PDB file of C-alpha atoms in Angstrom:
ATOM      1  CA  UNK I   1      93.513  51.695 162.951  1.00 46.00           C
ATOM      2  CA  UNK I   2      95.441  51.829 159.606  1.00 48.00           C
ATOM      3  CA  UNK I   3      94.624  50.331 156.555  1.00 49.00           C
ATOM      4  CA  UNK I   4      96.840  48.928 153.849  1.00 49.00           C
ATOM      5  CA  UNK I   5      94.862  49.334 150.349  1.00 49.00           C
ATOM      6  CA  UNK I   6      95.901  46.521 147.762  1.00 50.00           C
ATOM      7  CA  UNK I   7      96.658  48.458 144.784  1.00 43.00           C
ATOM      8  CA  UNK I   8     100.127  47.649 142.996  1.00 41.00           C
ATOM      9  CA  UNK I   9     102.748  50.401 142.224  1.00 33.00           C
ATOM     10  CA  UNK I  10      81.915  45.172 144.308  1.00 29.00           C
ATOM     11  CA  UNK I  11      75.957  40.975 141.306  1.00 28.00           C
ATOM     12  CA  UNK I  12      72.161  41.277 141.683  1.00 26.00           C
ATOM     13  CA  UNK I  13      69.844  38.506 141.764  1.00 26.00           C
ATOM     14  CA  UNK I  14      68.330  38.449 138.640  1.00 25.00           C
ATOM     15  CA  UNK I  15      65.885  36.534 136.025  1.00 25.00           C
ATOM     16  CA  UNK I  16      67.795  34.858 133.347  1.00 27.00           C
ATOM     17  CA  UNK I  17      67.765  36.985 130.922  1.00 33.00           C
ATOM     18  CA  UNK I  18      68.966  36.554 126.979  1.00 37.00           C
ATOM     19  CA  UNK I  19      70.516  33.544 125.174  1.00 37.00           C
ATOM     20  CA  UNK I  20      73.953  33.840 127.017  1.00 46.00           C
ATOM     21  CA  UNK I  21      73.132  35.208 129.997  1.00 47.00           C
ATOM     22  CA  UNK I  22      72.575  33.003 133.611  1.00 48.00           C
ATOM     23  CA  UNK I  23      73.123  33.124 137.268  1.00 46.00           C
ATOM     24  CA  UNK I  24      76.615  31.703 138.496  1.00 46.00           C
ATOM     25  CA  UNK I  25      74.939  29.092 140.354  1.00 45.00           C
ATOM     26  CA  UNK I  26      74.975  26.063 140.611  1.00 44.00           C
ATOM     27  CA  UNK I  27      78.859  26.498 139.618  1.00 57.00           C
ATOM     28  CA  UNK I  28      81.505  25.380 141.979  1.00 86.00           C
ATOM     29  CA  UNK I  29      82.787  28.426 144.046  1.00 90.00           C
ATOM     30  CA  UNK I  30      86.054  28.797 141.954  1.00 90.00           C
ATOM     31  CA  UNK I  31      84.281  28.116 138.818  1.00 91.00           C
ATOM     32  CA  UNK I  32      81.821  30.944 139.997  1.00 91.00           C
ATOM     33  CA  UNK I  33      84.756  33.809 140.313  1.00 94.00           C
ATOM     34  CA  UNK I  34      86.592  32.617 137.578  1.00 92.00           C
ATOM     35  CA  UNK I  35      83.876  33.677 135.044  1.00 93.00           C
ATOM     36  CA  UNK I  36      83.193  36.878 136.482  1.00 96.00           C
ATOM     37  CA  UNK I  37      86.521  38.178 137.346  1.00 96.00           C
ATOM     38  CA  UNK I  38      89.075  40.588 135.291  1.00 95.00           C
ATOM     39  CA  UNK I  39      92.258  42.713 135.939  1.00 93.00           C
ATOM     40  CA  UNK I  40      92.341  46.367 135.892  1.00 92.00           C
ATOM     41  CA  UNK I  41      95.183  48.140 134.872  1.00 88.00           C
ATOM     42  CA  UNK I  42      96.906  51.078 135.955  1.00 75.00           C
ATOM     43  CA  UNK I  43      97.203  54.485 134.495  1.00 70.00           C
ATOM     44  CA  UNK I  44     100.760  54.315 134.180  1.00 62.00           C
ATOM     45  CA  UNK I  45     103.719  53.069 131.483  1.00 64.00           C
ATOM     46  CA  UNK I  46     103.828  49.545 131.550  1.00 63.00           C
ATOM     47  CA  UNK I  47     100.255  48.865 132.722  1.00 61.00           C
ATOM     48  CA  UNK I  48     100.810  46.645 135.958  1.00 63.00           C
ATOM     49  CA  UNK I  49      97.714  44.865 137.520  1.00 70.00           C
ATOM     50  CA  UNK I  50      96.072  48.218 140.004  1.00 85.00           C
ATOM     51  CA  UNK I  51      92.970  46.369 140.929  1.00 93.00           C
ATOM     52  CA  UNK I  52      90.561  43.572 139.722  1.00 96.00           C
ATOM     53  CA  UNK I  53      87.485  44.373 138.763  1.00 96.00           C
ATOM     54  CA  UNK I  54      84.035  41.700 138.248  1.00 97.00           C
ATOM     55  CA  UNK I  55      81.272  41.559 136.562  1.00 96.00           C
ATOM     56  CA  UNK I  56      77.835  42.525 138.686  1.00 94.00           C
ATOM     57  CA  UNK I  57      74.726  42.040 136.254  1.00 91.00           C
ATOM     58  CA  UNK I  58      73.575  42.850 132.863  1.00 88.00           C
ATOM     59  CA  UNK I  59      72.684  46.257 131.209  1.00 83.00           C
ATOM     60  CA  UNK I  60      71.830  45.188 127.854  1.00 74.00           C
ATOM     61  CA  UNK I  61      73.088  46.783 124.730  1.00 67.00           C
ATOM     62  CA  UNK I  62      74.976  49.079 123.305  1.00 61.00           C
ATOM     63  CA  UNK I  63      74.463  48.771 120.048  1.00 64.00           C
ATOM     64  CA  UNK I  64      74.979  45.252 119.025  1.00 73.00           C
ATOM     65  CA  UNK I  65      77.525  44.610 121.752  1.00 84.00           C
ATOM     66  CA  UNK I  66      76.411  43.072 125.408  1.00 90.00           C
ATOM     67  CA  UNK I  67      77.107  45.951 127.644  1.00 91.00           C
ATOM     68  CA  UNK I  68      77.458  44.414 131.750  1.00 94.00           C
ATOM     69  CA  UNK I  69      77.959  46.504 135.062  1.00 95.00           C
ATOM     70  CA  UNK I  70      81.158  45.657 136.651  1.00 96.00           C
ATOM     71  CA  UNK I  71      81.989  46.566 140.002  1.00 97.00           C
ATOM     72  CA  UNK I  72      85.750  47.399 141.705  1.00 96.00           C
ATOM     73  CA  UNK I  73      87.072  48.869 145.065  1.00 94.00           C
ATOM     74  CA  UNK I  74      86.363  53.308 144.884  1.00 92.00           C
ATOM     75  CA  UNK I  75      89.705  53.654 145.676  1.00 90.00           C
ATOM     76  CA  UNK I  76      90.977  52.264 142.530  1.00 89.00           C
ATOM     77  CA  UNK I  77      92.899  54.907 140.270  1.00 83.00           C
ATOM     78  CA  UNK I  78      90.945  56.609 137.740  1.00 85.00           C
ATOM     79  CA  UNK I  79      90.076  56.066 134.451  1.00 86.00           C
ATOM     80  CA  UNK I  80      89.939  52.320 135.145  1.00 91.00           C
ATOM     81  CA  UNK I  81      91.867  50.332 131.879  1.00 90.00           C
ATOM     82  CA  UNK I  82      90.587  46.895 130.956  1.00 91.00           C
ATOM     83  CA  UNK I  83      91.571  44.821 128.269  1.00 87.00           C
ATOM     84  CA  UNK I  84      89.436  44.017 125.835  1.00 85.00           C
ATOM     85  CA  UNK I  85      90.367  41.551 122.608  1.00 81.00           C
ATOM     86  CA  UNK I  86      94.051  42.506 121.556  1.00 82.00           C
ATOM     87  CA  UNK I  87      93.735  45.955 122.583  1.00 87.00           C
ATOM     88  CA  UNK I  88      92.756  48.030 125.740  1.00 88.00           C
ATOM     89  CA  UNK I  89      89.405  49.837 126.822  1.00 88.00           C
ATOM     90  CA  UNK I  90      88.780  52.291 129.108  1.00 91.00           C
ATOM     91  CA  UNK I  91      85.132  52.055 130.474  1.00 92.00           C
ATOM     92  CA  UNK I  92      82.907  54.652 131.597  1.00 91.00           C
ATOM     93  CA  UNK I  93      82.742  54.770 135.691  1.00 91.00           C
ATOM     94  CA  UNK I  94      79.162  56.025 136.368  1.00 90.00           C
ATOM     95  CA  UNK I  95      80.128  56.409 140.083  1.00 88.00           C
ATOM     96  CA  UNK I  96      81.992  55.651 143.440  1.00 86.00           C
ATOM     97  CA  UNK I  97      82.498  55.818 146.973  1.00 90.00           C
ATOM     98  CA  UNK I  98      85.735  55.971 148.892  1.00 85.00           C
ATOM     99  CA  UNK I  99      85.014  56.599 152.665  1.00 85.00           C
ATOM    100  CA  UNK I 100      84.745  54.624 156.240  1.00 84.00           C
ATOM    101  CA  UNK I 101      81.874  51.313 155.800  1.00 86.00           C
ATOM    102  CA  UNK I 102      81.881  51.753 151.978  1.00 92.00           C
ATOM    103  CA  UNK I 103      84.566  51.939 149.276  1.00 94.00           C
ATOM    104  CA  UNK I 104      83.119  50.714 145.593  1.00 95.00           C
ATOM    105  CA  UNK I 105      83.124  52.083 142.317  1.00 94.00           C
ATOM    106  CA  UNK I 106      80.793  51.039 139.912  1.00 95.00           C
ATOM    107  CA  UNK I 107      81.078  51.166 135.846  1.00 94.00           C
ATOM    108  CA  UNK I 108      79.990  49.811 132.786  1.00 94.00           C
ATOM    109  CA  UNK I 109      81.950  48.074 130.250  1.00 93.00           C
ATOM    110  CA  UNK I 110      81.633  45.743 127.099  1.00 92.00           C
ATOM    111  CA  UNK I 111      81.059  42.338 128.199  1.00 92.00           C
ATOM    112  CA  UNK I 112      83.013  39.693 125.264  1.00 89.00           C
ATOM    113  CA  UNK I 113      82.221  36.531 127.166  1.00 91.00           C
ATOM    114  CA  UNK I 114      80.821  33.678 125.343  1.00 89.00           C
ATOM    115  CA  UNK I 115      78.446  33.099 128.748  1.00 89.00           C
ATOM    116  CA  UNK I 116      77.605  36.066 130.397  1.00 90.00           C
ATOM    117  CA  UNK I 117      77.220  34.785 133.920  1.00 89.00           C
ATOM    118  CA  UNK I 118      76.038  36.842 137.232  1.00 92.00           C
ATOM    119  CA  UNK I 119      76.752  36.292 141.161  1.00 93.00           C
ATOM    120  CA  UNK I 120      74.020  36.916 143.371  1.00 92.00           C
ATOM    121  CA  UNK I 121      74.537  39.685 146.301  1.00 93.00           C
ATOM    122  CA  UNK I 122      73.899  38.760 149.605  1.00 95.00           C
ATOM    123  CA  UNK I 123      70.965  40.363 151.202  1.00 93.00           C
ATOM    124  CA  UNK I 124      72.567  39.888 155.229  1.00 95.00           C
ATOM    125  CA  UNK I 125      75.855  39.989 156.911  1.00 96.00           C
ATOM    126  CA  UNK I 126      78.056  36.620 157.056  1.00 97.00           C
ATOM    127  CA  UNK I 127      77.687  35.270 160.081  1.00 96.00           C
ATOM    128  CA  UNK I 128      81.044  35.137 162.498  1.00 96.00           C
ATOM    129  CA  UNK I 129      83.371  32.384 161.347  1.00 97.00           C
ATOM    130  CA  UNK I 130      81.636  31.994 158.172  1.00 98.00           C
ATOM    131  CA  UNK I 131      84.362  30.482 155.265  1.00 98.00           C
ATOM    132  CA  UNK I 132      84.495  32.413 152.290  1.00 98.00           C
ATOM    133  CA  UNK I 133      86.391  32.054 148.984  1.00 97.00           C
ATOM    134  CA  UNK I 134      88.142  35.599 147.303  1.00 96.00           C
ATOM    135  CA  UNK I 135      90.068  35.547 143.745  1.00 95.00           C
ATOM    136  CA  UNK I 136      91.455  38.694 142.338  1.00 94.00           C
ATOM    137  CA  UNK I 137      94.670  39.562 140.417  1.00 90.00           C
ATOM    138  CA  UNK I 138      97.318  39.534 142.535  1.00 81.00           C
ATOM    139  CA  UNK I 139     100.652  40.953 141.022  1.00 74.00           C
ATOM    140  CA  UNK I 140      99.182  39.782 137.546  1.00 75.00           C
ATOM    141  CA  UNK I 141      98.248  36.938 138.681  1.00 85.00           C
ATOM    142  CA  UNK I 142      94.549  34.889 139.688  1.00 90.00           C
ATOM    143  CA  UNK I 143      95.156  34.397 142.886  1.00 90.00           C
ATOM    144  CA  UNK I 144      92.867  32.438 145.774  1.00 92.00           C
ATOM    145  CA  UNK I 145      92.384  32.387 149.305  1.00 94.00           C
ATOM    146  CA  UNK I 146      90.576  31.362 151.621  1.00 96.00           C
ATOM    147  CA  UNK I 147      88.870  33.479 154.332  1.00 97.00           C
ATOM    148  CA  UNK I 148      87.194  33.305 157.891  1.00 97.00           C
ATOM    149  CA  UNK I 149      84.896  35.791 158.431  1.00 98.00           C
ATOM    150  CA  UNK I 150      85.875  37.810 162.302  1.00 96.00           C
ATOM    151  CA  UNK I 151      83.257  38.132 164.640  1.00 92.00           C
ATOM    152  CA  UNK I 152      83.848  42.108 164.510  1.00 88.00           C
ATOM    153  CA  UNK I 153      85.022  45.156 162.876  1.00 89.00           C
ATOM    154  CA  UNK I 154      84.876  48.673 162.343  1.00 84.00           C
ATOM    155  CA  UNK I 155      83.287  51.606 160.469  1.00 86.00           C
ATOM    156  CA  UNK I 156      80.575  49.618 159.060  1.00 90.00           C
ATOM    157  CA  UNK I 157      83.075  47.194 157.289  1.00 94.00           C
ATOM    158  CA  UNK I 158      83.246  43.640 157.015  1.00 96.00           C
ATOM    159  CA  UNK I 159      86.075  41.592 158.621  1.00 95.00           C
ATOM    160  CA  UNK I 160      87.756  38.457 157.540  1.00 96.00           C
ATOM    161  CA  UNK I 161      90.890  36.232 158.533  1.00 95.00           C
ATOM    162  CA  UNK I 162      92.995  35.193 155.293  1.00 94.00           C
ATOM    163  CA  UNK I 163      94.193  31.893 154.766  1.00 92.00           C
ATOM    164  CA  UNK I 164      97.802  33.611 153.265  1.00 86.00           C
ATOM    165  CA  UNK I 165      99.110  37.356 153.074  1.00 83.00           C
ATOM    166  CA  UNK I 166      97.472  39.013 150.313  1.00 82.00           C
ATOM    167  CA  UNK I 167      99.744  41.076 147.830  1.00 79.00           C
ATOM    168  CA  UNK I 168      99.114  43.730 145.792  1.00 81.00           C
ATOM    169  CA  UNK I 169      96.048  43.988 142.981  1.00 87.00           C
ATOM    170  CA  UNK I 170      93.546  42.528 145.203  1.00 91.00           C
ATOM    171  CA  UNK I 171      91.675  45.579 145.509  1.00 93.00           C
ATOM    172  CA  UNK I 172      87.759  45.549 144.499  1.00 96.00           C
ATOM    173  CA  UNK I 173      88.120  41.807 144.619  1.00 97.00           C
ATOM    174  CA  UNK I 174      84.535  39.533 145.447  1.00 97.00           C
ATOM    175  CA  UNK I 175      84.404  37.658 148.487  1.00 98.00           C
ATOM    176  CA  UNK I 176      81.986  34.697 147.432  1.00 97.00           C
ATOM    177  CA  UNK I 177      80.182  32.468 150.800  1.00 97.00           C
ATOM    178  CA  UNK I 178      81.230  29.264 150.806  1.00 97.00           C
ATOM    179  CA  UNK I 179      77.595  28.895 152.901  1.00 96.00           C
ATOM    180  CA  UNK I 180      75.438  30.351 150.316  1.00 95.00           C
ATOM    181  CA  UNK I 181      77.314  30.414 147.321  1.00 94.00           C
ATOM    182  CA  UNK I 182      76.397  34.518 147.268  1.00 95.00           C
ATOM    183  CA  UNK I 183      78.968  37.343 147.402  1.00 97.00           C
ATOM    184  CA  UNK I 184      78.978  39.066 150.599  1.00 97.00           C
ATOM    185  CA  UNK I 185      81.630  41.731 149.968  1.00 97.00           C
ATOM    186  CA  UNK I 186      84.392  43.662 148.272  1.00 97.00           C
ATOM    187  CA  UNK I 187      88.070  43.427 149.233  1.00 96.00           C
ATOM    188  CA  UNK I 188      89.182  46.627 150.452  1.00 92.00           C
ATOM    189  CA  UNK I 189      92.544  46.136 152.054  1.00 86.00           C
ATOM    190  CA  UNK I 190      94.761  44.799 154.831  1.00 80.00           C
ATOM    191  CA  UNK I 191      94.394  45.401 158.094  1.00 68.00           C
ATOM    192  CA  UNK I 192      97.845  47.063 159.774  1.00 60.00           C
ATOM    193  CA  UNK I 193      97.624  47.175 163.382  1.00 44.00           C
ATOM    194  CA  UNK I 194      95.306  47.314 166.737  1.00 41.00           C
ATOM    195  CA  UNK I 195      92.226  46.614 167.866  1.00 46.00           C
ATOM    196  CA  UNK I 196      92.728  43.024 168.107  1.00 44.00           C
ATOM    197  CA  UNK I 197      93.802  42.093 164.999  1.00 48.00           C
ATOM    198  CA  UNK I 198      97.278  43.335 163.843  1.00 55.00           C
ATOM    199  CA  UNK I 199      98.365  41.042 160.831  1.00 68.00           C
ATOM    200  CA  UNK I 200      98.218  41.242 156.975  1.00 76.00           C
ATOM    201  CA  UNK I 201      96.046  38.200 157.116  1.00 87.00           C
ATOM    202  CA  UNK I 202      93.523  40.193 158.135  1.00 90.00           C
ATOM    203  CA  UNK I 203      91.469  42.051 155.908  1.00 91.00           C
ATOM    204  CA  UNK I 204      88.453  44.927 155.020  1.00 92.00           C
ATOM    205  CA  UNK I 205      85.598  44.409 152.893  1.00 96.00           C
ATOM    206  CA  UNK I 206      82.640  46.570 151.904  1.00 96.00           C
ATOM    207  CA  UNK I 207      79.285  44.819 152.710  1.00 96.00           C
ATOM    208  CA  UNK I 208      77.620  43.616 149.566  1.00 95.00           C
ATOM    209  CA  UNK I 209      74.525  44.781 151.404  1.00 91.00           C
ATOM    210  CA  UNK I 210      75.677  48.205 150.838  1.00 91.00           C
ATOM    211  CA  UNK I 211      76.481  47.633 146.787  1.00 89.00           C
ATOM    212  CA  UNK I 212      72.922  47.061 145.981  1.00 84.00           C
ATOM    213  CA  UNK I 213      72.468  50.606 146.908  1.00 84.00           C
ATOM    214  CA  UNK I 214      75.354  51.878 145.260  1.00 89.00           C
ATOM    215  CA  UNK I 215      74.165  49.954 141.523  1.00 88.00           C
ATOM    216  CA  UNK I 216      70.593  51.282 141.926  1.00 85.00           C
ATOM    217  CA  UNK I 217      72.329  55.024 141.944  1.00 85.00           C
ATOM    218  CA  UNK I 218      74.813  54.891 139.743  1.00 81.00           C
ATOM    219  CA  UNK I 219      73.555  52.312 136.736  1.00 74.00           C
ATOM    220  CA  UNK I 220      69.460  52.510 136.821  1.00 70.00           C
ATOM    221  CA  UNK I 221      68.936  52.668 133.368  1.00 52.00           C
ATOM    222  CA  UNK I 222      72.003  51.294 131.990  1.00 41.00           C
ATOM    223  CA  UNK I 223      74.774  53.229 129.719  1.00 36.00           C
ATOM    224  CA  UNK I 224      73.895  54.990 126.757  1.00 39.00           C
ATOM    225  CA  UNK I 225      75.005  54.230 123.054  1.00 37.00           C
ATOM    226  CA  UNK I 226      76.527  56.360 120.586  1.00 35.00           C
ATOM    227  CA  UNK I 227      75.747  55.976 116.870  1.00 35.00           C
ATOM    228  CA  UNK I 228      78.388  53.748 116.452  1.00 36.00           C
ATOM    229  CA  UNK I 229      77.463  51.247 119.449  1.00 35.00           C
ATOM    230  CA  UNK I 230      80.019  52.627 121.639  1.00 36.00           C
ATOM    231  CA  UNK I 231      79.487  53.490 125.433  1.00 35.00           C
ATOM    232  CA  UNK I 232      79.261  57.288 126.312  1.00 34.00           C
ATOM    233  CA  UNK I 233      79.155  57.970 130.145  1.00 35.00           C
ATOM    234  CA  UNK I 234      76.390  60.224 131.140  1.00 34.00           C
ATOM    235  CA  UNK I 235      78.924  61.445 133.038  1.00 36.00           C
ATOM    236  CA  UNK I 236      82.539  63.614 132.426  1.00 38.00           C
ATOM    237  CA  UNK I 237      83.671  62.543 135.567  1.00 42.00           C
ATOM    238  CA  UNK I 238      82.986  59.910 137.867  1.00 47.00           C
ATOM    239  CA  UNK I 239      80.641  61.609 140.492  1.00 47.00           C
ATOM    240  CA  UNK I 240      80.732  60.616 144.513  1.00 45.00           C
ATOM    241  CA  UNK I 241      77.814  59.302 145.551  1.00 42.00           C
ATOM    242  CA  UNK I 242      76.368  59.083 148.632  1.00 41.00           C
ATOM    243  CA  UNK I 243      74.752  56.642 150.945  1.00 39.00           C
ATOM    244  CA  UNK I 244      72.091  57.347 153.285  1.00 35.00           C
TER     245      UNK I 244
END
């Protein structure tokens, strides 16, 4: 079955934590993505939209600035670009996976947001025919849709019906429960052809069962600091982790 990645050319349940820092809840689903999501840029001239990126949970400090770990789809092109104030960043990627059942990447990055705010991860699967709620950056732009979850799918990931075609940028995208309020996965891509479903309103996710994994290996202790405050990866390049 092929697969149609979304480029164009993956939070923890946690205590609240410092002045500034909360769970999403008891925000309204939109309300809930809008705070957490961002764009990431490509590596190329112009910088179009490549993927969107959102913010997972805190990892306190570097230096005086509120560091957070962010997670995207492990396909996305490397070194991820964010913006950040009038100029551009380019956060350290501590690790990622890009095979069948799993494709995440997860970093670190400054976090400028007057509320830092968290999702919590699903623990389970969705249950068939769940409805589900998914914003990312689509062509530069938020975008929403709306999503059925399918009864089955393949390789370990999730499956879900779309509302409308998604374009391109929607990689790494959550997918938030409208059930539980909880993200339950990380857009992928489309789904091309066979096996029953055939359509571009049918996409791939990655399980957020499998991302809790995936942040407890790459981000345990949080980023360091250099003198200055800034992040330094612990890292030269992104390394491929693996899931048992």
């Amino acid at each position: 079955m092929a697969m149609r990645i979304l480029l164009a050319t993956i939070g923890i349940t946690m205590a609240l934590g410092a002045p500034g820092t909360a769970l999403a809840e008891p925000a309204g689903p939109w309300m809930t993505l809008l705070s957490i999501t961002f764009p990431i840029l490509a590596d190329l001239p112009g910088l179009p939209v490549n993927c969107t990126g959102w913010y997972a949970t805190s990892q306190g400090h570097g230096g005086s600035m509120p560091i957070s770990v962010y997670v995207t789809a492990g396909h996305c092109n490397v070194p991820h670009i964010v913006r950040m104030g009038e100029g551009l960043e380019q956060p350290p990627v501590l690790g990622h996976i890009d095979r069948l059942g799993v494709d995440a990447a997860v970093g670190v990055r400054v976090d400028q947001r007057a509320t830092r705010t968290f999702p919590i991860l699903a623990m389970t699967l969705p249950q068939p025919g769940e409805r589900a709620l998914v914003a990312g950056y689509s062509a530069g732009h938020l975008t929403e849709a709306v999503l059925t979850t399918l009864p089955r799918c393949f390789h370990g990931f999730l499956c879900f019906h779309s509302d409308h075609a998604l374009r391109p940028g929607m990689s790494g995208a959550s997918i938030l429960s409208l059930r539980t309020g909880q993200i339950i996965g990380v857009l992928v891509g489309t789904s091309l052809d066979s096996h029953g479903y055939g359509d571009q309103h049918t996409i791939w996710a990655t399980p957020a069962v499998a991302l809790r994994a995936l942040i407890e290996l790459a981000a345990p202790g949080g980023p360091e600091a250099d003198r200055a405050g800034g992040m330094v990866s612990s890292h030269s390049t992104p390394p491929t982790l693996r899931l048992e």
